[in-house]
Short mmCIF file of C-alpha atoms in Angstrom, two decimals:
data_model
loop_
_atom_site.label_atom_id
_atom_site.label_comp_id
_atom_site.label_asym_id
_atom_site.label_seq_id
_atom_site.Cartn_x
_atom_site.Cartn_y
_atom_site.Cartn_z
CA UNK A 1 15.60 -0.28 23.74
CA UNK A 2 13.80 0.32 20.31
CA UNK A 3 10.48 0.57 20.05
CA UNK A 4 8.14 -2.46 19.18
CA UNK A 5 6.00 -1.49 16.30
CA UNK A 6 3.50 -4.64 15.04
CA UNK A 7 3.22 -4.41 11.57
CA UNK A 8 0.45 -6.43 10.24
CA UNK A 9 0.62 -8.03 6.76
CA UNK A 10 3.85 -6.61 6.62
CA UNK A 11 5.73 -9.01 3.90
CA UNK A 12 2.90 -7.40 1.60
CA UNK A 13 4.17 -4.85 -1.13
CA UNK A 14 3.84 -1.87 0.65
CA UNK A 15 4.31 -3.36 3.77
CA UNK A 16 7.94 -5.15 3.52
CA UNK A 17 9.10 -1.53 2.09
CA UNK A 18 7.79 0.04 5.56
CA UNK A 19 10.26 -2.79 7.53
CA UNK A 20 12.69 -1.39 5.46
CA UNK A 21 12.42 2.04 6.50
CA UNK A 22 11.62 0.87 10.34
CA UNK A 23 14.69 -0.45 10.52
CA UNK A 24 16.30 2.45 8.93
CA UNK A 25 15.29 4.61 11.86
CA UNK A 26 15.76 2.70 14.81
CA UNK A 27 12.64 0.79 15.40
CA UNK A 28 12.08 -2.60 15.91
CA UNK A 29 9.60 -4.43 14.10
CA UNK A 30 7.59 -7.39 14.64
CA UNK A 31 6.08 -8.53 10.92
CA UNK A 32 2.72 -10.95 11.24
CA UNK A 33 1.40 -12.17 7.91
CA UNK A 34 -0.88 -15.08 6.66
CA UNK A 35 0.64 -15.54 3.52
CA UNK A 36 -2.23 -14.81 1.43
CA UNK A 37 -0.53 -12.21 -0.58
CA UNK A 38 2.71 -13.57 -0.20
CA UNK A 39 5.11 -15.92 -1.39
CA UNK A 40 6.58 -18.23 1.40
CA UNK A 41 10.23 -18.32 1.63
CA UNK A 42 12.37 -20.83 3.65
CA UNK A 43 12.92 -20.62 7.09
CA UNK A 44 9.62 -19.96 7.95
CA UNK A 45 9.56 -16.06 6.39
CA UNK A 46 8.10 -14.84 3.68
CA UNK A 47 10.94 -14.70 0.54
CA UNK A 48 10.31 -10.60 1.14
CA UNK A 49 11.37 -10.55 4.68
CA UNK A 50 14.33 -12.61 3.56
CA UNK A 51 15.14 -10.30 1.12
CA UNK A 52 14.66 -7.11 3.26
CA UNK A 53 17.36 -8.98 5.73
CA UNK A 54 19.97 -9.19 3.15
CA UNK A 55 19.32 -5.79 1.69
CA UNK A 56 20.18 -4.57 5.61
CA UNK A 57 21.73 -7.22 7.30
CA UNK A 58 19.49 -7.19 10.04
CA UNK A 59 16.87 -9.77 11.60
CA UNK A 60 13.47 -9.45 11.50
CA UNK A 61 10.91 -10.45 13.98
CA UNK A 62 7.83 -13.01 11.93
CA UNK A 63 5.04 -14.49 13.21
CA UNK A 64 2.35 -16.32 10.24
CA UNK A 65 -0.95 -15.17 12.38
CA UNK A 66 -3.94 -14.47 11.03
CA UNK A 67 -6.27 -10.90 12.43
CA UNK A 68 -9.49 -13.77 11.94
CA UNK A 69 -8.11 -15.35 14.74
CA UNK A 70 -8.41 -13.55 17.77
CA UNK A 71 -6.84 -15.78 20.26
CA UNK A 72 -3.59 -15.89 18.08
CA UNK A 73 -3.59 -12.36 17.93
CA UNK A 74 -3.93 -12.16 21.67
CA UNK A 75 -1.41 -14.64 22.50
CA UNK A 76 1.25 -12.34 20.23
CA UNK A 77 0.31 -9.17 22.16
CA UNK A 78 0.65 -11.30 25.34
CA UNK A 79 4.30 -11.61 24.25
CA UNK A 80 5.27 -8.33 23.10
CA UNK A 81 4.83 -5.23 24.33
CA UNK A 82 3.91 -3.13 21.57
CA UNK A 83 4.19 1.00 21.35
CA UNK A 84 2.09 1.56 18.50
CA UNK A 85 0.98 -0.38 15.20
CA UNK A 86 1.09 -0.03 11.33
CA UNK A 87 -2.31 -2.03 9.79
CA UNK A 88 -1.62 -2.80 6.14
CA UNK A 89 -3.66 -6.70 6.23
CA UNK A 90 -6.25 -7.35 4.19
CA UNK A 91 -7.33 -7.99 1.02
CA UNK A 92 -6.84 -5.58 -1.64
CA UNK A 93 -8.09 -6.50 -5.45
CA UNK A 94 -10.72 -4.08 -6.41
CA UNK A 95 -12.33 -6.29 -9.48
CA UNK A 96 -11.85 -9.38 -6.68
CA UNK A 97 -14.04 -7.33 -4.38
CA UNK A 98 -16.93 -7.06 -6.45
CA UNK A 99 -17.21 -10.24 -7.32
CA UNK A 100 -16.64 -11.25 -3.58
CA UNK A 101 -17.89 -8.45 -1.72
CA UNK A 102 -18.59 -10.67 1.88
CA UNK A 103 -15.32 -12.10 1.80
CA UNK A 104 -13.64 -8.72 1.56
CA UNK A 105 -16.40 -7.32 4.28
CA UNK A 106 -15.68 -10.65 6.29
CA UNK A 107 -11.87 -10.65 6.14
CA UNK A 108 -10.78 -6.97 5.85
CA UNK A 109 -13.70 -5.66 8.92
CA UNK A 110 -13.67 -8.60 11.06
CA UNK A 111 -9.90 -8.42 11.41
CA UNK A 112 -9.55 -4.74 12.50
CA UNK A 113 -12.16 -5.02 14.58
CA UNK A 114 -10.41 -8.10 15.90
CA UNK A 115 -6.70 -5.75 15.92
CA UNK A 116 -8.46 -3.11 17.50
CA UNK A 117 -10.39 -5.16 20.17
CA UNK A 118 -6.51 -6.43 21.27
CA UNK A 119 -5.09 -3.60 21.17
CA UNK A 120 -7.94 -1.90 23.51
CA UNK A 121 -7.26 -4.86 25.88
CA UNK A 122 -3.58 -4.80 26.08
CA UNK A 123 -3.30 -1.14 26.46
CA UNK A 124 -1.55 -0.31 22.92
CA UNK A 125 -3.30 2.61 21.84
CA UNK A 126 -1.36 4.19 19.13
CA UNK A 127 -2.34 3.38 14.71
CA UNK A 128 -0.98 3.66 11.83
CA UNK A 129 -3.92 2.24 9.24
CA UNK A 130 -3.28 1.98 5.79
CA UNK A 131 -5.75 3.49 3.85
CA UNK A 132 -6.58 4.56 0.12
CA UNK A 133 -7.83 7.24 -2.21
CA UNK A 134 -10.53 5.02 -3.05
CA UNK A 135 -12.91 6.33 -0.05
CA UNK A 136 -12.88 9.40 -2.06
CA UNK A 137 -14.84 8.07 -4.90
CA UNK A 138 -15.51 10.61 -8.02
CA UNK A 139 -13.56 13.56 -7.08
CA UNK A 140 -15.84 16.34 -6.65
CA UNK A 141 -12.97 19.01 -6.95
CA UNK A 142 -9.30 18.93 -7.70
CA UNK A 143 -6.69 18.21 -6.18
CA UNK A 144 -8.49 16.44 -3.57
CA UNK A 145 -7.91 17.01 -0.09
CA UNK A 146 -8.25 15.64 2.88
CA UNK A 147 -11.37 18.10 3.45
CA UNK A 148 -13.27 16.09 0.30
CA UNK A 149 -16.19 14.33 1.04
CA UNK A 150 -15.42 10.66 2.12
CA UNK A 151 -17.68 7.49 1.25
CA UNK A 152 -18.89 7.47 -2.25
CA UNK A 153 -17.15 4.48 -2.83
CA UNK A 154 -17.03 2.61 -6.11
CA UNK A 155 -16.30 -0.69 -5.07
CA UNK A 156 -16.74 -3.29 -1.68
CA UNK A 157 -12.72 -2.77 -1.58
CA UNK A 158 -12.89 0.81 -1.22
CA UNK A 159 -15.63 0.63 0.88
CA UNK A 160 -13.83 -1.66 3.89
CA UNK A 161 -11.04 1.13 3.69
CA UNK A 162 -13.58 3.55 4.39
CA UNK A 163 -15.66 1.48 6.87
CA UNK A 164 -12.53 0.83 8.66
CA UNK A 165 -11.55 4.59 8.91
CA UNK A 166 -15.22 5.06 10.52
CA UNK A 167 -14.46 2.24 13.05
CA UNK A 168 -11.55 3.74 13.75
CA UNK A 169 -12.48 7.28 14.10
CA UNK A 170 -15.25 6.32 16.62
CA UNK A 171 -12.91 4.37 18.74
CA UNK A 172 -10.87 7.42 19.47
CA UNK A 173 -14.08 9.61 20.17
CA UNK A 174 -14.91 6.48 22.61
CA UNK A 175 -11.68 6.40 24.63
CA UNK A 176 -10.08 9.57 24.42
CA UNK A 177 -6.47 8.33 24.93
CA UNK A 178 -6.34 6.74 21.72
CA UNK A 179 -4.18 8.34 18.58
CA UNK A 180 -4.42 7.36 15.33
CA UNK A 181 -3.60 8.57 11.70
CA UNK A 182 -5.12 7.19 8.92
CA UNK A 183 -2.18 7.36 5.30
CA UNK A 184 -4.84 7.57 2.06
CA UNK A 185 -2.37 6.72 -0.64
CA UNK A 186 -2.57 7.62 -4.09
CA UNK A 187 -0.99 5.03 -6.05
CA UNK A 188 1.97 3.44 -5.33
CA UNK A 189 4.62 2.40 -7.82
CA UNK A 190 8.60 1.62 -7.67
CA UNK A 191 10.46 -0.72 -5.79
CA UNK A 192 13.50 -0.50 -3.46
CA UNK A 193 16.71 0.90 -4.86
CA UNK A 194 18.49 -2.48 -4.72
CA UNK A 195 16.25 -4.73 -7.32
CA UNK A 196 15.41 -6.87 -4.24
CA UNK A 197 11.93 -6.13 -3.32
CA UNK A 198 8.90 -5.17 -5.06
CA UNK A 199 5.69 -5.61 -6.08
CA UNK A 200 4.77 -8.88 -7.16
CA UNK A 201 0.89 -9.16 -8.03
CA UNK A 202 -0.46 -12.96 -8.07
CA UNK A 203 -1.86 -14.05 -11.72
CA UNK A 204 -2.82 -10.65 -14.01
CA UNK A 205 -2.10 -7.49 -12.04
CA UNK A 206 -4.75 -5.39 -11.58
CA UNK A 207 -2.45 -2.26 -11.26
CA UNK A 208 -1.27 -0.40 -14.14
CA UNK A 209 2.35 -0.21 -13.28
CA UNK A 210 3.09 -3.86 -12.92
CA UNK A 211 0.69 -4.76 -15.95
CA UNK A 212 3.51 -2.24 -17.76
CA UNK A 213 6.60 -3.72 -16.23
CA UNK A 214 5.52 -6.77 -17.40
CA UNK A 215 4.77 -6.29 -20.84
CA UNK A 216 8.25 -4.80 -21.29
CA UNK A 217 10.14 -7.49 -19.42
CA UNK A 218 8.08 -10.14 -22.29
CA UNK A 219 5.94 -11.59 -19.53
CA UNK A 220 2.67 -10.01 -20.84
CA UNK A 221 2.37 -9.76 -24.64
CA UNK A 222 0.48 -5.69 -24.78
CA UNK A 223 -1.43 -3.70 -22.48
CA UNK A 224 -4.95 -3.25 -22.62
CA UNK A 225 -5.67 0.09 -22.47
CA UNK A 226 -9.45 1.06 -21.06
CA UNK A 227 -10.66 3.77 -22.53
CA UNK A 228 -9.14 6.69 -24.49
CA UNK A 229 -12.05 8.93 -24.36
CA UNK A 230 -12.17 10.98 -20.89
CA UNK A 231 -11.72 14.09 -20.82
CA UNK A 232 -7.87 14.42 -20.14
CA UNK A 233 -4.99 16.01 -22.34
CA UNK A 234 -4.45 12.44 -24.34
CA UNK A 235 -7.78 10.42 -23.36
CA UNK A 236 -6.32 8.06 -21.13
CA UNK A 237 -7.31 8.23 -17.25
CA UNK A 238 -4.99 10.44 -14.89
CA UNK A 239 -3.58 9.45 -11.64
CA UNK A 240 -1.69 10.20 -8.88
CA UNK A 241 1.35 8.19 -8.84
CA UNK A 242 3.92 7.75 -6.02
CA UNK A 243 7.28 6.31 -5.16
CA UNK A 244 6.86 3.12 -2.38
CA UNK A 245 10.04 4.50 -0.47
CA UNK A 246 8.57 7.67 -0.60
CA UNK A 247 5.17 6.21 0.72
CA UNK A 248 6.83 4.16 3.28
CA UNK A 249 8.89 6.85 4.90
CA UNK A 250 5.36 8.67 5.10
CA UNK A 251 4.65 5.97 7.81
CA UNK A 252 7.99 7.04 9.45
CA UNK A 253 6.51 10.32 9.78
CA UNK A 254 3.37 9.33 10.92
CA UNK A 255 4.78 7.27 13.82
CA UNK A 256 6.87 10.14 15.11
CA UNK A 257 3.50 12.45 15.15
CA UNK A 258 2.01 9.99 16.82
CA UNK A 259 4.01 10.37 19.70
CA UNK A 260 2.89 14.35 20.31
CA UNK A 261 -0.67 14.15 19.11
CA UNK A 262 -3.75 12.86 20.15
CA UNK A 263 -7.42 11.97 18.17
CA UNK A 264 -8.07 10.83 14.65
CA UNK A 265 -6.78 12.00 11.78
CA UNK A 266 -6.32 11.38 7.86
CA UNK A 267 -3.70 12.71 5.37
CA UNK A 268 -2.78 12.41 1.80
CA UNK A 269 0.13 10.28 0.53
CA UNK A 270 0.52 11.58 -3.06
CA UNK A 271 2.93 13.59 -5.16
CA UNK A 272 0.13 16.18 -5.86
CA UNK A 273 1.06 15.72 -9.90
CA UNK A 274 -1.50 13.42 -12.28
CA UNK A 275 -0.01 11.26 -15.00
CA UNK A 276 -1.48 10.08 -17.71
CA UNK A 277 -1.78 6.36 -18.74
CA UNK A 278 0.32 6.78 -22.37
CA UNK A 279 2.54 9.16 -20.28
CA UNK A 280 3.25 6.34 -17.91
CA UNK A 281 3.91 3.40 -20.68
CA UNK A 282 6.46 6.17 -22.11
CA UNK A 283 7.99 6.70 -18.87
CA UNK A 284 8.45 2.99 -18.59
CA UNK A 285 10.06 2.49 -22.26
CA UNK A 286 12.27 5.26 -21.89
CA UNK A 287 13.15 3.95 -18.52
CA UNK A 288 13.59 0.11 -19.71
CA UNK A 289 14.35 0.98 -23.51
CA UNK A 290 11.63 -1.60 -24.49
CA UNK A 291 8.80 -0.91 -26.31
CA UNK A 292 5.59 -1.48 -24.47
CA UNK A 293 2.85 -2.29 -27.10
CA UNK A 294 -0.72 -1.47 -26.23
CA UNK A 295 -4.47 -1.65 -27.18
CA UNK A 296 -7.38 0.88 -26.95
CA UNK A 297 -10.08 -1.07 -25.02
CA UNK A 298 -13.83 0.16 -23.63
CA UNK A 299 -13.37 1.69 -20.21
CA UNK A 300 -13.39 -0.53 -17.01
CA UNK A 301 -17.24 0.43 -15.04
CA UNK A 302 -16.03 2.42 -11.82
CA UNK A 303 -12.94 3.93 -13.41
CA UNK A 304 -12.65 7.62 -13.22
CA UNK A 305 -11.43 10.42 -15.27
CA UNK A 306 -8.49 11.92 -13.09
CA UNK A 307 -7.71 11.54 -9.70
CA UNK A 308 -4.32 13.48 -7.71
CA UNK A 309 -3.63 14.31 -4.71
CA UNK A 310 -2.76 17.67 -2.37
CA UNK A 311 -0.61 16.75 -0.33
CA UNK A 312 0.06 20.02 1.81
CA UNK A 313 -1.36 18.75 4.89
CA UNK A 314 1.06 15.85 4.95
CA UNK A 315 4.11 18.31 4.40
CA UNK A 316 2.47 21.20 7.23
CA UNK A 317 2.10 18.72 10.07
CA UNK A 318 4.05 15.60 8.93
CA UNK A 319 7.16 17.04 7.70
CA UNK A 320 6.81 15.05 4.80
CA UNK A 321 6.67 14.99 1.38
CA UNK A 322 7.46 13.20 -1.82
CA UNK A 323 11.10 12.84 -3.35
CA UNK A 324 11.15 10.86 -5.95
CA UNK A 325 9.99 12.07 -9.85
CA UNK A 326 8.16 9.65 -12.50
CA UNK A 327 11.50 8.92 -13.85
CA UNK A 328 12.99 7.20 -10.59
CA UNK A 329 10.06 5.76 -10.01
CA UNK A 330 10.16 3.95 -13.73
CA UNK A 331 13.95 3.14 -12.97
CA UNK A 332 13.40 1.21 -9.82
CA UNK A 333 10.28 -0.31 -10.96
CA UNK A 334 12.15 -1.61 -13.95
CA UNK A 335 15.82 -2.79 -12.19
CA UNK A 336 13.41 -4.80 -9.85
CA UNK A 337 11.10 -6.38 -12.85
CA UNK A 338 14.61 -6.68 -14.83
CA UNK A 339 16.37 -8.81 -12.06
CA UNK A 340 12.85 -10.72 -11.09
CA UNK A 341 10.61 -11.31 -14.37
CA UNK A 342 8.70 -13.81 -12.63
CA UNK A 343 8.59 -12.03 -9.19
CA UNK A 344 9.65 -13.49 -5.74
CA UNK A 345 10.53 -17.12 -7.13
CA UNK A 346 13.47 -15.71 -9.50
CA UNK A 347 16.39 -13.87 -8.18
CA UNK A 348 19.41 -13.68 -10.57
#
């Protein structure tokens, strides 16, 4: 029999990649979402989960539940019988978040504590939480690792991610048979190999890749470019950047470790390499051959400089590490926005 993984918001970007790679090794996933990031498909599943069942010919498991309500969460672990779970639900806009800081505190802490409350009661003590470089804040040193000071958040988004790592950590110090890893990502970009899935941002993005994409598929006239006056090679802020199949098979890893570890702990999902925002739009012509025209704008408050991962800790005790270069990444990204220039509703 497989093993039952719950994976929470899991039509989400990130999250519909990681059913793809669940599948891929053997497990068997049950997907809840509440639609708030996705786009609903027929048949009751999200048009993601659809997708991800054509791209492997396999069913998927869906339940539209929502972590704010407890009882429906209960009832679902009442029916399953879970081994361990990924958490990627919540909100996730970081300009969203400070205009709407108690709906991000309200939805993105009240549900884990709700997850975690359910899990405690129906014995499932094993987590996967998806979390971000964001608790890092201003880097203090470079390449940041997982030994960087946590908590100077900029923003109420990066602060639930760090909040939530807290609750978490002091939930395995308070019952000692609970195991959990907590994935801060860098900054994910791509899409699946086959054009079928990827991300798919709601009104403007607030990401740079998609913002990009969409600029050289003619959906977005230039890209605003905010600020080209740090202190980087070209001006333009540096980031880690990091292939989605690469990130989700990071989860894959996690799982397994999981399953011979015990405690809290938190690891890096990044490629270890900073790019450049110019050096990205380049990447992205020369992957689309489309220009992608751009304007100089004052910098975004809460922005930083440069920001990259090391990710040594990931490849010591996960056994994992980043495949794919800038350029796949770009190709993927752009076969994906190619095939869907409006997102989920087109498919040619």
């Amino acid at each position: 029999m497989a093993e039952k993984v719950l994976v929470t918001g899991g039509a989400g970007y990130i999250g519909s990649h990681c059913v793809v790679e669940l599948l891929e090794a053997g497990y068997h996933p049950v997907v809840i979402d509440n639609f708030h990031n996705a786009i609903r498909g027929t048949h009751g599943l999200p048009e993601s989960l659809q997708r991800v069942q054509k791209i492997l010919g396999k069913e998927i498991e869906f339940e539209e539940v929502d972590l704010l309500n407890k009882d429906a969460l209960s009832s679902l672990f009442d029916k399953h019988k879970f081994s361990a779970v990924l958490h990627f639900a919540g909100l996730k806009a970081v300009g969203e978040s400070v205009e709407k800081p108690l709906l991000y505190y309200k939805v993105n802490l009240t549900g884990t504590i709700h997850l975690l409350e359910v899990m405690s009661s129906h014995g499932v003590k094993k987590l996967v939480f998806s979390s971000s470089a964001t608790v890092y804040g201003d880097p203090k040193y470079l390449p940041i690792d997982e030994s960087h000071p946590v908590g100077g958040c900029t923003n109420p988004y990066g602060k639930t991610k760090y909040f939530i790592e807290e609750m978490i950590k002091d939930q395995c110090k308070a019952e000692g048979d609970w195991c959990a890893i907590l994935l801060r990502y860098f900054n994910p970009i791509g899409a699946h190999v086959s054009g079928r899935i990827g991300e798919d941002p709601q009104g403007i993005p607030n990401n740079l890749m998609p913002y990009v994409s969409q600029v050289a598929v003619g959906r977005r006239e230039y890209l605003n470019v905010f600020g080209n006056d740090y202190n980087t090679p070209d001006g333009t802020g540096v980031r880690d950047y990091i292939h989605i199949v690469d990130l989700a098979k990071g989860h894959i890893a996690a799982l397994k470790r999981l399953e011979t570890s015990s405690g809290c702990k938190a690891y890096n999902l990044g490629t270890g390499v900073g790019y450049s925002v110019l050096q990205m739009v380049k990447a992205m012509e020369k992957a689309s051959g489309k220009e992608v025209p751009y304007k100089i704008v004052a910098r975004r408050e809460g922005d930083i400089a440069t920001c990259y991962a090391d990710p040594a800790l990931a490849a010591a005790e996960l056994g994992w590490k980043a495949e794919y270069d800038l350029d796949r990444m770009c190709e993927d990204l752009w076969r994906w926005q190619s095939h869907n220039p409006t997102g989920f509703s087109t498919e040619h």
